[in-house]
Protein backbone atom coordinates (compact mmCIF):
# COMPACT_ATOMS: atom_id res chain seq x y z
CA MET A 1 83.33 -45.20 21.19
CA LEU A 2 84.82 -41.87 22.29
CA ASN A 3 88.27 -42.77 20.99
CA VAL A 4 86.79 -43.77 17.64
CA MET A 5 84.97 -40.43 17.46
CA ARG A 6 88.22 -38.58 18.16
CA GLU A 7 90.06 -40.44 15.41
CA GLN A 8 87.32 -39.53 12.94
CA THR A 9 86.92 -35.86 13.87
CA GLU A 10 90.35 -34.71 15.04
CA PRO A 11 92.85 -34.81 12.16
CA VAL A 12 96.36 -33.50 12.73
CA PRO A 13 96.05 -29.68 12.86
CA ARG A 14 97.92 -27.53 10.40
CA ARG A 15 100.52 -25.07 11.56
CA ALA A 16 99.27 -21.55 12.16
CA ARG A 17 98.54 -19.98 8.79
CA ALA A 18 99.25 -16.38 7.85
CA LEU A 19 96.13 -14.32 7.18
CA PRO A 20 96.01 -10.73 5.83
CA TYR A 21 94.46 -9.32 9.00
CA ASP A 22 95.78 -7.56 12.08
CA VAL A 23 93.12 -9.19 14.27
CA VAL A 24 91.51 -12.61 13.98
CA ALA A 25 88.66 -12.62 16.51
CA LEU A 26 86.46 -15.43 17.78
CA VAL A 27 83.19 -14.08 19.21
CA LEU A 28 81.14 -16.48 21.33
CA GLN A 29 77.54 -16.05 22.48
CA GLY A 30 76.10 -17.50 25.65
CA GLY A 31 73.81 -20.51 25.46
CA GLY A 32 74.55 -23.09 28.15
CA ALA A 33 74.69 -26.64 26.85
CA LEU A 34 74.60 -25.38 23.26
CA GLY A 35 78.13 -24.04 23.77
CA ALA A 36 79.57 -27.39 22.67
CA TYR A 37 78.75 -26.15 19.15
CA GLN A 38 81.37 -23.42 19.65
CA ALA A 39 83.91 -26.01 20.77
CA GLY A 40 83.34 -27.90 17.52
CA VAL A 41 83.81 -24.69 15.54
CA TYR A 42 87.07 -24.01 17.34
CA GLN A 43 88.30 -27.52 16.55
CA GLY A 44 87.64 -26.84 12.87
CA LEU A 45 89.51 -23.54 13.00
CA HIS A 46 92.40 -25.18 14.83
CA GLU A 47 92.75 -28.01 12.34
CA ALA A 48 92.71 -25.42 9.52
CA GLY A 49 95.61 -23.55 11.11
CA ILE A 50 93.54 -20.51 12.12
CA ARG A 51 94.61 -19.14 15.50
CA PRO A 52 92.43 -16.29 16.82
CA ASN A 53 94.34 -13.58 18.67
CA TRP A 54 91.23 -12.04 20.26
CA LEU A 55 88.55 -14.07 22.07
CA ALA A 56 85.36 -12.32 23.17
CA GLY A 57 82.70 -14.27 25.02
CA ILE A 58 79.66 -14.10 27.24
CA SER A 59 78.41 -16.81 29.62
CA ILE A 60 79.29 -20.26 28.22
CA GLY A 61 81.16 -18.43 25.46
CA ALA A 62 83.35 -16.85 28.13
CA LEU A 63 84.09 -20.28 29.62
CA ASN A 64 85.06 -21.66 26.21
CA ALA A 65 87.28 -18.61 25.71
CA ALA A 66 89.00 -19.26 29.06
CA ILE A 67 89.80 -22.86 28.12
CA ILE A 68 91.19 -21.86 24.71
CA ALA A 69 93.30 -18.92 25.87
CA GLY A 70 94.47 -20.68 29.02
CA SER A 71 95.78 -23.83 27.32
CA PRO A 72 98.94 -24.59 25.34
CA GLU A 73 98.19 -24.31 21.65
CA ASN A 74 98.55 -28.03 20.99
CA GLU A 75 96.24 -28.91 23.92
CA ARG A 76 93.35 -26.52 23.31
CA VAL A 77 90.97 -28.95 21.62
CA GLN A 78 91.84 -31.67 24.14
CA ARG A 79 91.14 -29.31 27.08
CA LEU A 80 87.87 -28.17 25.53
CA ARG A 81 86.78 -31.77 25.19
CA GLU A 82 87.80 -32.51 28.79
CA PHE A 83 85.79 -29.52 29.98
CA TRP A 84 82.66 -30.57 28.09
CA GLU A 85 82.94 -34.23 29.06
CA THR A 86 83.29 -33.12 32.69
CA ILE A 87 80.22 -30.88 32.82
CA CYS A 88 78.11 -33.29 30.73
CA ALA A 89 78.93 -36.42 32.73
CA PHE A 90 76.13 -38.67 34.02
CA SER A 91 74.32 -38.33 30.72
CA ILE A 92 70.90 -39.88 30.10
CA GLU A 93 71.27 -42.58 27.46
CA TRP A 94 68.57 -44.78 25.95
CA PRO A 95 69.02 -48.18 27.59
CA ALA A 96 68.84 -50.11 24.35
CA GLY A 97 71.75 -48.17 22.87
CA GLU A 98 72.14 -45.70 20.06
CA GLY A 99 72.01 -48.30 17.30
CA LEU A 100 68.57 -49.57 18.26
CA ALA A 101 67.28 -46.08 18.90
CA ASN A 102 68.28 -44.93 15.43
CA ALA A 103 66.75 -48.00 13.82
CA MET A 104 63.33 -47.55 15.41
CA PRO A 105 60.64 -45.47 13.67
CA PHE A 106 60.04 -43.39 16.80
CA ALA A 107 63.71 -42.30 17.14
CA PHE A 108 62.52 -38.68 17.19
CA ASP A 109 60.54 -39.39 20.38
CA ILE A 110 63.52 -41.18 21.92
CA SER A 111 65.74 -38.14 21.30
CA SER A 112 63.14 -35.85 22.83
CA ILE A 113 62.80 -38.08 25.90
CA ARG A 114 66.57 -38.34 26.31
CA ASN A 115 66.92 -34.56 26.16
CA ALA A 116 64.06 -34.03 28.61
CA LEU A 117 65.63 -36.46 31.07
CA ALA A 118 69.02 -34.75 30.77
CA ALA A 119 67.40 -31.37 31.43
CA THR A 120 65.46 -32.72 34.41
CA ARG A 121 68.58 -34.24 35.87
CA ALA A 122 70.44 -30.92 35.53
CA LEU A 123 67.63 -29.11 37.33
CA MET A 124 67.35 -31.66 40.14
CA GLN A 125 70.95 -32.76 40.66
CA GLY A 126 73.11 -30.17 38.95
CA GLN A 127 76.10 -31.02 36.75
CA PRO A 128 79.51 -32.30 37.93
CA GLY A 129 82.27 -29.75 37.72
CA PHE A 130 79.72 -27.01 37.08
CA PHE A 131 76.94 -26.44 39.62
CA LYS A 132 75.04 -28.20 42.40
CA PRO A 133 71.61 -27.48 43.92
CA ARG A 134 71.35 -25.61 47.19
CA PHE A 135 69.74 -27.18 50.23
CA PRO A 136 67.51 -25.83 51.54
CA SER A 137 66.03 -24.10 48.50
CA PRO A 138 66.54 -20.31 48.50
CA ILE A 139 62.76 -20.00 48.78
CA TRP A 140 62.98 -21.52 52.28
CA SER A 141 66.50 -20.41 53.14
CA PRO A 142 66.89 -18.78 56.57
CA PHE A 143 70.14 -17.20 55.34
CA SER A 144 70.93 -14.20 53.15
CA GLY A 145 73.43 -13.72 50.34
CA ASP A 146 74.08 -16.41 47.73
CA ALA A 147 72.06 -19.06 49.60
CA ALA A 148 68.95 -16.87 49.43
CA THR A 149 69.37 -15.44 45.93
CA SER A 150 70.27 -18.44 43.73
CA PHE A 151 69.14 -22.02 43.26
CA TYR A 152 72.61 -23.45 42.56
CA ASP A 153 76.11 -23.28 43.99
CA THR A 154 78.80 -22.76 41.32
CA ALA A 155 81.81 -23.64 43.51
CA PRO A 156 82.43 -26.76 41.33
CA LEU A 157 82.92 -24.50 38.29
CA HIS A 158 85.58 -22.51 40.12
CA GLN A 159 87.48 -25.75 40.77
CA THR A 160 87.09 -26.86 37.14
CA LEU A 161 88.47 -23.57 35.82
CA GLU A 162 91.45 -23.70 38.17
CA ARG A 163 92.17 -27.25 37.02
CA LEU A 164 91.86 -26.71 33.26
CA VAL A 165 92.93 -23.08 32.76
CA ASP A 166 96.46 -21.72 33.10
CA PHE A 167 95.64 -18.13 34.06
CA ASP A 168 99.25 -17.00 33.70
CA ARG A 169 99.10 -18.11 30.06
CA LEU A 170 95.66 -16.55 29.61
CA ASN A 171 96.98 -13.19 30.85
CA SER A 172 100.29 -13.36 28.98
CA GLY A 173 99.09 -11.11 26.15
CA ASP A 174 99.51 -13.73 23.43
CA VAL A 175 95.72 -13.77 23.01
CA ARG A 176 93.44 -10.93 24.05
CA VAL A 177 90.38 -12.05 26.01
CA SER A 178 87.23 -9.98 26.66
CA VAL A 179 84.25 -11.30 28.64
CA GLY A 180 81.01 -9.45 29.37
CA ALA A 181 79.08 -9.27 32.65
CA VAL A 182 76.36 -7.02 34.07
CA ASN A 183 76.90 -4.85 37.13
CA VAL A 184 73.91 -5.78 39.32
CA ARG A 185 73.88 -2.39 41.06
CA THR A 186 74.10 -0.14 37.97
CA GLY A 187 72.62 -2.44 35.34
CA ASN A 188 75.51 -1.60 32.99
CA LEU A 189 77.30 -4.11 30.79
CA THR A 190 80.98 -4.34 31.74
CA TYR A 191 83.79 -6.04 29.84
CA PHE A 192 86.64 -7.65 31.73
CA ASP A 193 89.54 -7.47 29.27
CA THR A 194 93.11 -8.76 29.49
CA ALA A 195 94.16 -5.59 27.64
CA GLU A 196 93.12 -3.66 30.75
CA ARG A 197 93.49 -5.99 33.75
CA ARG A 198 94.44 -9.45 34.90
CA LEU A 199 91.57 -11.95 34.68
CA GLY A 200 90.96 -14.83 37.07
CA PRO A 201 88.27 -17.50 37.56
CA LYS A 202 85.80 -15.02 39.09
CA HIS A 203 85.66 -12.86 35.94
CA PHE A 204 84.57 -15.82 33.83
CA MET A 205 82.15 -17.06 36.46
CA ALA A 206 80.63 -13.55 36.62
CA SER A 207 80.06 -13.62 32.86
CA GLY A 208 78.09 -16.88 33.28
CA ALA A 209 76.21 -16.05 36.51
CA LEU A 210 72.71 -16.23 35.03
CA PRO A 211 70.05 -15.40 37.67
CA PRO A 212 68.15 -16.79 39.44
CA GLY A 213 69.99 -20.07 38.88
CA PHE A 214 73.47 -18.84 39.70
CA PRO A 215 74.62 -16.32 42.31
CA ALA A 216 76.07 -12.92 41.49
CA VAL A 217 79.88 -12.86 41.64
CA GLU A 218 81.58 -10.17 43.70
CA ILE A 219 84.61 -8.50 42.11
CA GLU A 220 86.29 -5.50 43.73
CA GLY A 221 83.23 -4.65 45.78
CA GLU A 222 80.72 -4.88 42.91
CA HIS A 223 78.40 -7.77 42.06
CA TYR A 224 77.98 -9.13 38.55
CA TRP A 225 75.50 -11.30 36.68
CA ASP A 226 75.63 -13.03 33.29
CA GLY A 227 76.31 -10.56 30.46
CA GLY A 228 73.41 -12.07 28.51
CA VAL A 229 71.00 -10.25 30.84
CA VAL A 230 71.81 -7.11 28.81
CA SER A 231 73.46 -8.37 25.61
CA ASN A 232 74.39 -11.94 24.76
CA THR A 233 76.60 -11.04 21.80
CA PRO A 234 80.02 -9.41 22.43
CA LEU A 235 80.51 -8.56 18.75
CA SER A 236 80.29 -4.81 19.37
CA ARG A 237 83.31 -5.06 21.69
CA VAL A 238 85.46 -6.33 18.83
CA LEU A 239 84.07 -3.97 16.18
CA SER A 240 84.64 -0.94 18.40
CA GLY A 241 88.33 -1.74 18.90
CA GLU A 242 91.29 0.12 17.43
CA PRO A 243 90.94 0.68 13.65
CA CYS A 244 92.62 -2.28 11.97
CA ASP A 245 91.90 -5.04 9.48
CA THR A 246 89.80 -7.65 11.28
CA LEU A 247 88.55 -11.16 10.50
CA THR A 248 85.80 -12.10 12.94
CA PHE A 249 84.23 -15.51 13.45
CA GLN A 250 80.87 -14.78 15.10
CA ILE A 251 79.48 -18.02 16.56
CA ASP A 252 75.85 -17.67 17.64
CA LEU A 253 73.84 -20.24 19.57
CA TRP A 254 70.44 -18.60 19.09
CA SER A 255 68.74 -17.68 15.83
CA ALA A 256 66.81 -14.41 15.65
CA LYS A 257 64.70 -15.80 12.81
CA GLY A 258 62.17 -18.59 13.36
CA ARG A 259 58.59 -19.67 12.86
CA VAL A 260 55.56 -18.46 14.77
CA PRO A 261 54.97 -20.73 17.82
CA TYR A 262 52.06 -23.16 17.76
CA ASP A 263 51.94 -24.10 21.49
CA MET A 264 53.20 -22.85 24.86
CA MET A 265 56.40 -24.90 24.73
CA GLU A 266 57.27 -23.28 21.39
CA VAL A 267 56.46 -19.85 22.85
CA SER A 268 59.10 -20.38 25.55
CA SER A 269 61.63 -21.66 23.02
CA ARG A 270 61.02 -18.82 20.57
CA GLN A 271 61.24 -16.23 23.33
CA LYS A 272 64.72 -17.49 24.24
CA ASP A 273 65.81 -17.35 20.60
CA ILE A 274 64.75 -13.73 20.25
CA GLN A 275 66.05 -12.61 23.64
CA TYR A 276 69.47 -14.26 23.49
CA SER A 277 70.24 -13.80 19.81
CA SER A 278 70.83 -10.16 20.85
CA ARG A 279 70.31 -8.93 17.30
CA THR A 280 73.69 -9.88 15.90
CA ARG A 281 72.43 -8.98 12.44
CA ALA A 282 71.52 -5.48 13.64
CA ILE A 283 75.07 -5.04 14.98
CA THR A 284 76.61 -6.03 11.64
CA ASP A 285 74.18 -3.76 9.74
CA HIS A 286 75.18 -0.87 12.00
CA ALA A 287 78.85 -1.64 11.38
CA LYS A 288 78.24 -1.49 7.63
CA GLN A 289 76.60 1.91 8.00
CA MET A 290 79.60 3.14 10.00
CA GLN A 291 81.90 1.85 7.26
CA LYS A 292 79.96 3.83 4.64
CA MET A 293 80.21 6.92 6.86
CA ARG A 294 83.99 6.53 7.14
CA GLN A 295 84.28 6.21 3.38
CA ALA A 296 82.20 9.37 2.90
CA LEU A 297 84.45 11.21 5.37
CA GLN A 298 87.53 10.05 3.49
CA ARG A 299 86.15 11.45 0.22
CA THR A 300 85.28 14.74 1.94
CA LEU A 301 88.68 15.07 3.62
CA ALA A 302 90.41 14.49 0.29
CA LEU A 303 88.82 17.72 -0.98
CA LEU A 304 90.31 19.85 1.78
CA PRO A 305 93.45 21.93 1.15
CA ASP A 306 96.67 20.59 2.67
CA ARG A 307 96.81 23.40 5.24
CA ALA A 308 93.36 22.53 6.60
CA LYS A 309 94.35 18.88 6.93
CA GLN A 310 96.94 19.88 9.54
CA ASP A 311 94.30 21.19 11.91
CA PRO A 312 94.23 18.96 15.05
CA GLU A 313 90.46 18.41 14.86
CA ILE A 314 90.64 17.51 11.17
CA ARG A 315 93.49 15.12 11.89
CA ALA A 316 91.40 13.49 14.64
CA ILE A 317 88.52 13.06 12.18
CA ALA A 318 90.90 11.60 9.60
CA GLU A 319 92.08 9.04 12.16
CA MET A 320 88.50 7.98 12.89
CA ALA A 321 87.81 7.71 9.16
CA ARG A 322 90.96 5.69 8.46
CA HIS A 323 90.28 2.69 6.21
CA ARG A 324 89.79 -0.65 7.90
CA ALA A 325 88.80 -3.96 6.35
CA CYS A 326 86.27 -6.07 8.24
CA ASN A 327 85.30 -9.62 7.31
CA ILE A 328 82.65 -11.27 9.49
CA ILE A 329 82.01 -15.00 9.15
CA HIS A 330 78.73 -15.65 10.93
CA LEU A 331 77.71 -19.15 12.02
CA ILE A 332 74.42 -19.85 13.81
CA TYR A 333 73.55 -23.09 15.56
CA GLN A 334 70.49 -24.61 13.89
CA THR A 335 68.03 -26.00 16.45
CA LYS A 336 67.05 -29.62 15.85
CA LEU A 337 63.42 -30.74 15.73
CA HIS A 338 63.72 -32.83 18.89
CA GLU A 339 65.14 -29.92 20.93
CA GLY A 340 62.76 -27.88 23.04
CA HIS A 341 62.82 -24.85 25.30
CA SER A 342 65.22 -26.63 27.70
CA ARG A 343 67.94 -27.19 25.09
CA ASP A 344 70.33 -24.77 26.85
CA TYR A 345 70.40 -26.93 29.98
CA GLU A 346 70.20 -30.39 28.41
CA PHE A 347 73.69 -31.37 29.58
CA GLY A 348 73.88 -34.92 28.25
CA LEU A 349 76.86 -36.53 26.51
CA SER A 350 74.80 -37.47 23.45
CA GLY A 351 73.53 -33.94 22.99
CA MET A 352 76.97 -32.46 23.64
CA ARG A 353 78.58 -34.67 20.99
CA ALA A 354 75.86 -33.78 18.49
CA HIS A 355 76.32 -30.04 19.11
CA TRP A 356 80.10 -30.36 18.84
CA GLN A 357 79.84 -32.26 15.55
CA SER A 358 77.40 -29.67 14.14
CA GLY A 359 79.88 -26.88 14.83
CA LEU A 360 82.74 -28.85 13.32
CA GLU A 361 80.79 -29.63 10.15
CA ASP A 362 79.57 -26.03 9.77
CA ILE A 363 83.04 -24.48 10.00
CA ARG A 364 84.53 -27.12 7.70
CA ARG A 365 81.83 -26.33 5.14
CA THR A 366 82.50 -22.62 5.57
CA LEU A 367 86.26 -22.92 5.10
CA ALA A 368 85.83 -25.19 2.08
CA ASP A 369 85.50 -21.93 0.09
CA PRO A 370 88.86 -20.18 0.69
CA ARG A 371 87.50 -16.91 -0.77
CA ARG A 372 85.56 -16.37 2.45
CA LEU A 373 88.85 -15.49 4.17
CA ASP A 374 89.84 -12.86 1.58
CA LEU A 375 90.23 -9.21 2.51
CA PRO A 376 87.15 -7.23 1.41
CA ALA A 377 87.64 -5.07 -1.65
CA PRO A 378 88.58 -1.47 -0.71
CA GLU A 379 85.33 -0.12 -2.13
CA LEU A 380 83.36 -2.45 0.17
CA GLY A 381 85.47 -2.33 3.30
CA MET A 382 83.22 -4.80 5.08
CA VAL A 383 81.66 -8.14 4.11
CA THR A 384 79.59 -10.72 5.98
CA HIS A 385 79.47 -14.43 5.16
CA ASP A 386 76.86 -16.80 6.53
CA ILE A 387 76.64 -20.42 5.42
CA HIS A 388 73.05 -20.57 6.66
CA ARG A 389 72.01 -17.77 4.30
CA ARG A 390 72.96 -16.94 0.74
CA ASP A 391 76.26 -14.96 0.83
């Protein structure tokens, strides 16, 4: 079945295509098991010949970024699939098979039960190649350190990253990689960036060390937790970079908008949506305001006499106001009816494949309109496209 799925969803990728941008960025939110959606999006970009040269991620987004940047170009999709099939192994499947489940009138209930069982299994037994439960529980642990401050041991993830990621390639400079984590002592969000230092497995594990499930990761004497504790969206890292023309694919796993909950389970689910969406829309709105400010500064500077323009402070202002085009293509995973508050730790093969396929279909639908990749008109400077809302 898996080979059939690959033949249907993995056409021969195009060669890298030339785009009128200095930077093509892929920005990946955190969201646990939902991160397979991002892998599907990347497959769609890859088959369309789009090769990001800047990857920014948090939590599971950071792990996806590591696999992409640390793999040969022609093996990236294959390595992503191997990663997701590894951490989603031992899935909970309906005994009667998918065909019967889909034919029965209560298929919705079957999907819900399957997801609940996958989530329960992850909590009780962990996930291969990712994390395993601690024994004894940290509540009863006579020790200190990781054993007393986290429910799971993430040593298997370290081994998985070392097996699937070529860190020499990742740090080669061909692709810039930025991953966010929170300094436990200061509470500040920190970005580990290949433009500034060499990254290894610990930097990516720190970005995904969500407490109290996972232990803090020590790096150079400091301890770090999952970047999503402060901000789950690394978009601001890309937008605050050097002034240049940028095409950004922002791939969110949580939707800020949603209905009012009608029971306690929905309250928990909605709370996660709001907390981990990290107000991506607010970040893009702020970026648009900054673009308008730069345009206003450009008009003002044009009125100055040539002699005044040579002043060092005026020249510094002119550099900050320099024109830059910014095109943001924003995709948001759409939660399915049968998914509940545990959807971010429902690590089953069926769910993973469904998330992957959703991402692939969404990016294919997005790229079906080639105008979405156009440079914004100079008078606009910045545009945002979202296939889940009216452009």
